[in-house]
PDB file of C-alpha atoms in Angstrom:
ATOM      1  CA  MET A   1       0.886   4.797 -12.079  1.00 74.00           C
ATOM      2  CA  LYS A   2       1.199   1.244 -13.193  1.00 87.00           C
ATOM      3  CA  ILE A   3      -0.378  -1.235 -10.690  1.00 89.00           C
ATOM      4  CA  GLU A   4       1.032  -4.277 -12.498  1.00 92.00           C
ATOM      5  CA  ILE A   5       4.584  -3.099 -11.810  1.00 93.00           C
ATOM      6  CA  MET A   6       3.629  -1.488  -8.406  1.00 95.00           C
ATOM      7  CA  ILE A   7       2.404  -4.907  -6.769  1.00 95.00           C
ATOM      8  CA  PRO A   8       5.594  -6.784  -7.803  1.00 95.00           C
ATOM      9  CA  SER A   9       7.774  -3.951  -6.946  1.00 96.00           C
ATOM     10  CA  LEU A  10       6.319  -3.741  -3.448  1.00 97.00           C
ATOM     11  CA  ILE A  11       6.443  -7.468  -3.031  1.00 97.00           C
ATOM     12  CA  ALA A  12      10.275  -7.225  -3.902  1.00 97.00           C
ATOM     13  CA  VAL A  13      10.862  -4.546  -1.512  1.00 98.00           C
ATOM     14  CA  VAL A  14       9.154  -6.533   1.476  1.00 98.00           C
ATOM     15  CA  MET A  15      11.058  -9.664   0.329  1.00 98.00           C
ATOM     16  CA  ILE A  16      14.349  -8.139   0.130  1.00 98.00           C
ATOM     17  CA  PHE A  17      14.182  -6.263   3.199  1.00 98.00           C
ATOM     18  CA  SER A  18      13.127  -9.440   4.971  1.00 98.00           C
ATOM     19  CA  ILE A  19      16.138 -11.415   3.522  1.00 98.00           C
ATOM     20  CA  LEU A  20      18.396  -8.594   4.436  1.00 98.00           C
ATOM     21  CA  CYS A  21      17.361  -8.594   8.103  1.00 98.00           C
ATOM     22  CA  CYS A  22      17.618 -12.376   8.171  1.00 97.00           C
ATOM     23  CA  VAL A  23      21.123 -12.396   6.567  1.00 98.00           C
ATOM     24  CA  GLY A  24      22.202  -9.512   8.683  1.00 98.00           C
ATOM     25  CA  ARG A  25      21.010 -11.045  12.042  1.00 97.00           C
ATOM     26  CA  SER A  26      22.704 -14.179  11.137  1.00 97.00           C
ATOM     27  CA  ASN A  27      25.778 -12.328  10.114  1.00 97.00           C
ATOM     28  CA  TYR A  28      25.903 -10.690  13.643  1.00 97.00           C
ATOM     29  CA  LEU A  29      25.019 -13.728  15.532  1.00 97.00           C
ATOM     30  CA  GLU A  30      27.508 -16.154  13.890  1.00 95.00           C
ATOM     31  CA  TYR A  31      30.697 -14.215  15.263  1.00 94.00           C
ATOM     32  CA  THR A  32      29.257 -12.367  18.177  1.00 94.00           C
ATOM     33  CA  LYS A  33      27.256 -15.437  19.431  1.00 94.00           C
ATOM     34  CA  GLU A  34      24.705 -12.727  20.439  1.00 93.00           C
ATOM     35  CA  LYS A  35      21.188 -11.933  19.114  1.00 94.00           C
ATOM     36  CA  PHE A  36      20.808  -8.947  17.012  1.00 97.00           C
ATOM     37  CA  ASP A  37      18.161  -6.691  18.676  1.00 96.00           C
ATOM     38  CA  PHE A  38      16.462  -4.147  16.595  1.00 97.00           C
ATOM     39  CA  ARG A  39      15.788  -2.032  19.742  1.00 96.00           C
ATOM     40  CA  SER A  40      19.273  -1.465  20.371  1.00 95.00           C
ATOM     41  CA  HIS A  41      21.448  -2.176  17.574  1.00 97.00           C
ATOM     42  CA  PHE A  42      21.916  -0.164  14.202  1.00 97.00           C
ATOM     43  CA  PRO A  43      21.326  -1.325  10.861  1.00 98.00           C
ATOM     44  CA  TYR A  44      25.011  -0.937   9.769  1.00 98.00           C
ATOM     45  CA  GLU A  45      26.160  -3.256  12.591  1.00 97.00           C
ATOM     46  CA  MET A  46      24.786  -6.191  10.500  1.00 98.00           C
ATOM     47  CA  GLN A  47      27.890  -5.731   8.433  1.00 97.00           C
ATOM     48  CA  ASP A  48      30.372  -3.668  10.461  1.00 93.00           C
ATOM     49  CA  ASN A  49      32.918  -6.209  11.801  1.00 93.00           C
ATOM     50  CA  GLN A  50      35.649  -7.361   9.492  1.00 92.00           C
ATOM     51  CA  HIS A  51      35.307 -10.767  10.792  1.00 93.00           C
ATOM     52  CA  PHE A  52      31.708 -11.327  10.104  1.00 96.00           C
ATOM     53  CA  LYS A  53      31.103 -13.869   7.165  1.00 94.00           C
ATOM     54  CA  TYR A  54      28.408 -12.212   4.974  1.00 96.00           C
ATOM     55  CA  ASN A  55      29.250  -8.525   5.140  1.00 97.00           C
ATOM     56  CA  TRP A  56      29.166  -8.092   1.296  1.00 97.00           C
ATOM     57  CA  GLN A  57      25.911  -9.990   0.982  1.00 97.00           C
ATOM     58  CA  VAL A  58      24.442  -7.380   3.337  1.00 98.00           C
ATOM     59  CA  ARG A  59      25.702  -4.543   1.454  1.00 97.00           C
ATOM     60  CA  PHE A  60      24.366  -5.903  -1.765  1.00 98.00           C
ATOM     61  CA  LEU A  61      21.040  -6.590  -0.437  1.00 98.00           C
ATOM     62  CA  SER A  62      20.879  -3.045   1.124  1.00 98.00           C
ATOM     63  CA  LEU A  63      21.606  -2.012  -2.645  1.00 98.00           C
ATOM     64  CA  PHE A  64      18.824  -4.244  -3.969  1.00 98.00           C
ATOM     65  CA  PHE A  65      16.454  -2.988  -1.440  1.00 98.00           C
ATOM     66  CA  ALA A  66      17.118   0.685  -2.625  1.00 97.00           C
ATOM     67  CA  LEU A  67      16.695  -0.404  -6.237  1.00 97.00           C
ATOM     68  CA  ALA A  68      13.435  -2.207  -5.544  1.00 97.00           C
ATOM     69  CA  HIS A  69      12.051   0.876  -3.609  1.00 96.00           C
ATOM     70  CA  SER A  70      13.166   3.225  -6.337  1.00 96.00           C
ATOM     71  CA  LEU A  71      11.582   0.876  -9.023  1.00 96.00           C
ATOM     72  CA  PHE A  72       8.222   1.257  -6.997  1.00 96.00           C
ATOM     73  CA  ALA A  73       8.448   5.096  -6.763  1.00 95.00           C
ATOM     74  CA  VAL A  74       9.003   5.643 -10.320  1.00 93.00           C
ATOM     75  CA  ASN A  75       5.900   3.313 -11.138  1.00 93.00           C
ATOM     76  CA  ALA A  76       3.671   4.594  -8.253  1.00 92.00           C
ATOM     77  CA  PHE A  77       2.567   7.988  -9.542  1.00 87.00           C
ATOM     78  CA  ASP A  78       1.566   9.276 -13.002  1.00 78.00           C
ATOM     79  CA  MET A  79       3.627  12.379 -13.770  1.00 70.00           C
ATOM     80  CA  SER A  80       1.810  12.994 -17.235  1.00 66.00           C
ATOM     81  CA  ASN A  81      -1.198  14.168 -15.198  1.00 57.00           C
ATOM     82  CA  ALA A  82       0.503  15.837 -12.196  1.00 62.00           C
ATOM     83  CA  SER A  83       3.947  17.297 -12.910  1.00 66.00           C
ATOM     84  CA  SER A  84       4.021  17.969  -9.146  1.00 72.00           C
ATOM     85  CA  LEU A  85       4.326  14.227  -8.275  1.00 83.00           C
ATOM     86  CA  SER A  86       7.720  14.231  -9.823  1.00 85.00           C
ATOM     87  CA  PHE A  87       8.911  15.761  -6.527  1.00 89.00           C
ATOM     88  CA  VAL A  88       7.366  12.982  -4.558  1.00 92.00           C
ATOM     89  CA  ILE A  89       9.176  10.479  -6.619  1.00 93.00           C
ATOM     90  CA  GLY A  90      12.449  12.218  -6.365  1.00 93.00           C
ATOM     91  CA  VAL A  91      12.117  12.360  -2.564  1.00 96.00           C
ATOM     92  CA  MET A  92      11.217   8.638  -2.297  1.00 96.00           C
ATOM     93  CA  ILE A  93      14.335   7.659  -4.503  1.00 96.00           C
ATOM     94  CA  LEU A  94      16.493   9.854  -2.347  1.00 98.00           C
ATOM     95  CA  ASN A  95      15.152   8.164   0.512  1.00 98.00           C
ATOM     96  CA  ALA A  96      15.950   4.725  -0.784  1.00 97.00           C
ATOM     97  CA  ILE A  97      19.582   5.734  -1.389  1.00 98.00           C
ATOM     98  CA  VAL A  98      19.941   7.307   2.164  1.00 98.00           C
ATOM     99  CA  MET A  99      18.491   3.970   3.771  1.00 97.00           C
ATOM    100  CA  MET A 100      21.042   1.902   1.857  1.00 98.00           C
ATOM    101  CA  LEU A 101      23.841   4.182   3.249  1.00 98.00           C
ATOM    102  CA  VAL A 102      22.356   3.832   6.698  1.00 98.00           C
ATOM    103  CA  PHE A 103      23.154  -0.054   6.485  1.00 98.00           C
ATOM    104  CA  ILE A 104      26.634   0.704   5.258  1.00 97.00           C
ATOM    105  CA  VAL A 105      28.174   3.798   6.919  1.00 97.00           C
ATOM    106  CA  PRO A 106      29.384   2.809  10.577  1.00 96.00           C
ATOM    107  CA  MET A 107      29.028   5.136  13.592  1.00 94.00           C
ATOM    108  CA  ARG A 108      32.843   5.264  13.603  1.00 93.00           C
ATOM    109  CA  LYS A 109      32.156   8.000  10.966  1.00 95.00           C
ATOM    110  CA  ALA A 110      29.830   9.768  13.398  1.00 94.00           C
ATOM    111  CA  SER A 111      29.105  13.036  11.740  1.00 95.00           C
ATOM    112  CA  LEU A 112      28.159  11.176   8.326  1.00 97.00           C
ATOM    113  CA  HIS A 113      25.975   8.513  10.043  1.00 97.00           C
ATOM    114  CA  MET A 114      24.234  11.081  12.070  1.00 96.00           C
ATOM    115  CA  ALA A 115      23.666  13.408   8.976  1.00 97.00           C
ATOM    116  CA  LEU A 116      22.175  10.273   7.172  1.00 98.00           C
ATOM    117  CA  ALA A 117      19.884   9.613  10.034  1.00 97.00           C
ATOM    118  CA  ILE A 118      18.736  13.040  10.149  1.00 96.00           C
ATOM    119  CA  ILE A 119      18.062  12.977   6.347  1.00 98.00           C
ATOM    120  CA  GLN A 120      16.376   9.917   6.504  1.00 98.00           C
ATOM    121  CA  PHE A 121      13.906  11.076   9.097  1.00 97.00           C
ATOM    122  CA  GLY A 122      13.286  14.323   7.233  1.00 97.00           C
ATOM    123  CA  LEU A 123      12.941  12.345   3.850  1.00 98.00           C
ATOM    124  CA  THR A 124      10.328   9.858   5.507  1.00 98.00           C
ATOM    125  CA  PHE A 125       8.378  12.730   6.866  1.00 97.00           C
ATOM    126  CA  LEU A 126       8.376  14.635   3.701  1.00 96.00           C
ATOM    127  CA  SER A 127       7.299  11.707   1.602  1.00 96.00           C
ATOM    128  CA  TYR A 128       4.262  11.487   3.842  1.00 97.00           C
ATOM    129  CA  ALA A 129       3.777  15.166   3.844  1.00 96.00           C
ATOM    130  CA  LEU A 130       3.909  15.473  -0.016  1.00 94.00           C
ATOM    131  CA  VAL A 131       1.555  12.789  -0.533  1.00 95.00           C
ATOM    132  CA  SER A 132      -1.011  14.154   1.909  1.00 95.00           C
ATOM    133  CA  ASN A 133      -0.613  17.638   0.331  1.00 93.00           C
ATOM    134  CA  TYR A 134      -1.086  16.266  -2.987  1.00 92.00           C
ATOM    135  CA  VAL A 135      -4.233  14.168  -2.022  1.00 93.00           C
ATOM    136  CA  PHE A 136      -5.900  17.038  -0.307  1.00 93.00           C
ATOM    137  CA  PHE A 137      -4.823  19.906  -2.480  1.00 89.00           C
ATOM    138  CA  PHE A 138      -4.367  18.660  -5.929  1.00 87.00           C
ATOM    139  CA  ASN A 139      -5.643  15.334  -6.640  1.00 87.00           C
ATOM    140  CA  THR A 140      -6.018  15.472 -10.222  1.00 80.00           C
ATOM    141  CA  GLN A 141      -5.891  11.583 -10.381  1.00 83.00           C
ATOM    142  CA  GLY A 142      -8.659  10.701  -7.827  1.00 87.00           C
ATOM    143  CA  TYR A 143      -6.859   9.174  -4.990  1.00 93.00           C
ATOM    144  CA  PRO A 144      -9.330   8.411  -2.099  1.00 94.00           C
ATOM    145  CA  LEU A 145      -9.305  10.460   0.975  1.00 95.00           C
ATOM    146  CA  PHE A 146      -7.947   7.666   3.277  1.00 96.00           C
ATOM    147  CA  LEU A 147      -4.716   8.070   1.671  1.00 97.00           C
ATOM    148  CA  GLY A 148      -4.236  11.607   2.544  1.00 96.00           C
ATOM    149  CA  ILE A 149      -5.757  11.088   5.984  1.00 97.00           C
ATOM    150  CA  ALA A 150      -3.414   8.341   6.837  1.00 98.00           C
ATOM    151  CA  SER A 151      -0.324  10.235   5.434  1.00 97.00           C
ATOM    152  CA  SER A 152      -1.364  13.261   7.501  1.00 97.00           C
ATOM    153  CA  VAL A 153      -1.800  11.183  10.820  1.00 98.00           C
ATOM    154  CA  ILE A 154       1.564   9.496  10.254  1.00 98.00           C
ATOM    155  CA  GLY A 155       3.325  12.481   9.290  1.00 97.00           C
ATOM    156  CA  VAL A 156       2.095  14.385  12.591  1.00 98.00           C
ATOM    157  CA  GLY A 157       3.178  11.308  14.624  1.00 97.00           C
ATOM    158  CA  ILE A 158       6.715  11.447  12.903  1.00 97.00           C
ATOM    159  CA  LEU A 159       6.883  14.972  14.116  1.00 96.00           C
ATOM    160  CA  LEU A 160       5.736  14.282  17.535  1.00 97.00           C
ATOM    161  CA  SER A 161       8.071  11.419  17.913  1.00 96.00           C
ATOM    162  CA  LEU A 162      11.131  13.921  17.275  1.00 92.00           C
ATOM    163  CA  ILE A 163       9.982  15.608  20.608  1.00 94.00           C
ATOM    164  CA  ASN A 164      11.012  12.417  22.615  1.00 95.00           C
ATOM    165  CA  PRO A 165      13.647  13.569  24.859  1.00 93.00           C
ATOM    166  CA  LYS A 166      15.287  10.153  25.094  1.00 92.00           C
ATOM    167  CA  LEU A 167      16.145  10.174  21.456  1.00 93.00           C
ATOM    168  CA  TYR A 168      18.608  12.982  22.340  1.00 92.00           C
ATOM    169  CA  ARG A 169      20.313  10.963  25.088  1.00 91.00           C
ATOM    170  CA  TRP A 170      20.702   7.817  22.838  1.00 92.00           C
ATOM    171  CA  MET A 171      24.469   7.712  23.197  1.00 90.00           C
ATOM    172  CA  TYR A 172      24.554   7.296  27.038  1.00 90.00           C
ATOM    173  CA  LEU A 173      25.301   3.717  28.328  1.00 87.00           C
ATOM    174  CA  ASP A 174      23.590   2.062  31.195  1.00 87.00           C
ATOM    175  CA  LYS A 175      25.626   1.604  34.447  1.00 83.00           C
ATOM    176  CA  VAL A 176      25.426  -1.897  35.727  1.00 84.00           C
ATOM    177  CA  GLU A 177      26.949  -3.550  38.813  1.00 77.00           C
ATOM    178  CA  GLU A 178      28.611  -6.855  38.106  1.00 74.00           C
ATOM    179  CA  ASN A 179      30.809  -8.502  40.711  1.00 75.00           C
ATOM    180  CA  GLY A 180      30.868  -5.356  42.832  1.00 74.00           C
ATOM    181  CA  GLU A 181      32.122  -3.248  39.901  1.00 81.00           C
ATOM    182  CA  ILE A 182      30.150  -0.718  37.791  1.00 83.00           C
ATOM    183  CA  VAL A 183      30.270  -1.407  34.207  1.00 83.00           C
ATOM    184  CA  LEU A 184      28.942   0.325  31.199  1.00 83.00           C
ATOM    185  CA  LYS A 185      26.473  -1.588  29.023  1.00 86.00           C
ATOM    186  CA  ARG A 186      24.412  -0.714  26.085  1.00 88.00           C
ATOM    187  CA  PRO A 187      20.826   0.096  27.168  1.00 91.00           C
ATOM    188  CA  LYS A 188      18.140  -2.372  26.055  1.00 92.00           C
ATOM    189  CA  VAL A 189      16.546   0.404  23.901  1.00 95.00           C
ATOM    190  CA  MET A 190      18.932   2.859  21.898  1.00 95.00           C
ATOM    191  CA  MET A 191      16.723   5.353  20.552  1.00 96.00           C
ATOM    192  CA  LEU A 192      18.546   6.320  17.551  1.00 96.00           C
ATOM    193  CA  ALA A 193      18.829   2.762  16.353  1.00 97.00           C
ATOM    194  CA  LEU A 194      15.310   2.166  17.070  1.00 97.00           C
ATOM    195  CA  TYR A 195      14.191   5.231  15.118  1.00 98.00           C
ATOM    196  CA  GLU A 196      16.271   4.052  12.051  1.00 98.00           C
ATOM    197  CA  TRP A 197      14.358   0.905  12.149  1.00 98.00           C
ATOM    198  CA  ILE A 198      11.039   2.423  12.423  1.00 98.00           C
ATOM    199  CA  PHE A 199      11.529   4.995   9.743  1.00 97.00           C
ATOM    200  CA  MET A 200      12.370   2.157   7.332  1.00 98.00           C
ATOM    201  CA  PHE A 201       9.174   0.226   8.449  1.00 98.00           C
ATOM    202  CA  LEU A 202       7.328   3.658   7.685  1.00 98.00           C
ATOM    203  CA  THR A 203       8.838   3.933   4.377  1.00 97.00           C
ATOM    204  CA  ILE A 204       7.460   0.355   3.393  1.00 98.00           C
ATOM    205  CA  LEU A 205       4.069   1.240   4.893  1.00 98.00           C
ATOM    206  CA  LEU A 206       3.852   4.276   2.420  1.00 98.00           C
ATOM    207  CA  ASP A 207       4.494   1.916  -0.251  1.00 97.00           C
ATOM    208  CA  LEU A 208       1.671  -0.309   0.862  1.00 97.00           C
ATOM    209  CA  LEU A 209      -0.691   2.606   1.528  1.00 97.00           C
ATOM    210  CA  VAL A 210      -0.110   4.027  -2.081  1.00 97.00           C
ATOM    211  CA  VAL A 211      -0.746   0.391  -3.570  1.00 96.00           C
ATOM    212  CA  ILE A 212      -4.009   0.008  -1.632  1.00 96.00           C
ATOM    213  CA  ALA A 213      -5.110   3.732  -2.736  1.00 96.00           C
ATOM    214  CA  THR A 214      -4.300   3.184  -6.309  1.00 94.00           C
ATOM    215  CA  PHE A 215      -6.114  -0.237  -6.391  1.00 93.00           C
ATOM    216  CA  ILE A 216      -9.164   1.523  -4.969  1.00 93.00           C
ATOM    217  CA  MET A 217      -8.888   4.278  -7.307  1.00 92.00           C
ATOM    218  CA  LEU A 218      -8.820   2.169 -10.429  1.00 89.00           C
ATOM    219  CA  ASN A 219     -11.452  -0.152  -9.411  1.00 89.00           C
ATOM    220  CA  SER A 220     -13.731   3.110  -8.913  1.00 85.00           C
ATOM    221  CA  LEU A 221     -12.949   4.133 -12.354  1.00 74.00           C
ATOM    222  CA  LYS A 222     -14.236   0.854 -13.948  1.00 68.00           C
TER     223      LYS A 222
END
């Protein structure tokens, strides 16, 4: 691991993701005159309309987000002492690519977008599970146990979150009465969209946990 690269990479991940969200929300608001709601709007909706002004900016920022996360992953683990960590790095990089595509592929391509969402969930869980497995059963580098415990708890939480029955009814719209007529409206919480955002935040959280654990480990060796 290279802490001198990990920390700037993590800062870049957080900053690019924050800028991406700000530009995307502004892009959506400027044309629709409605606020982008993370609870009910998908990441791809930040650039989906051809009349939006900053579509390419959102797409490029999603690419830079994936690159920053991949750079972090490559420098987060020392494969010279534990070749099994190469699988963790591969999963994290693949997850970064999938998250970028979640920002780009619209729901009009429903099968592809749903496949990406499922892969995103799976890779996020797998990232936590692999880190936890390494800390508890291999740990040739001496990571603190809190990393394994935190990864295990969050990993179990990810699995339990998939039991949510509302997740599998995300596509149903709310029936609302307006002027004596029943109209269909997007619900305040669209579970699939919310989950896509949650799993992105969980990916960044794992980066943060690894940085903290690495910092503690290196200081304990001094």
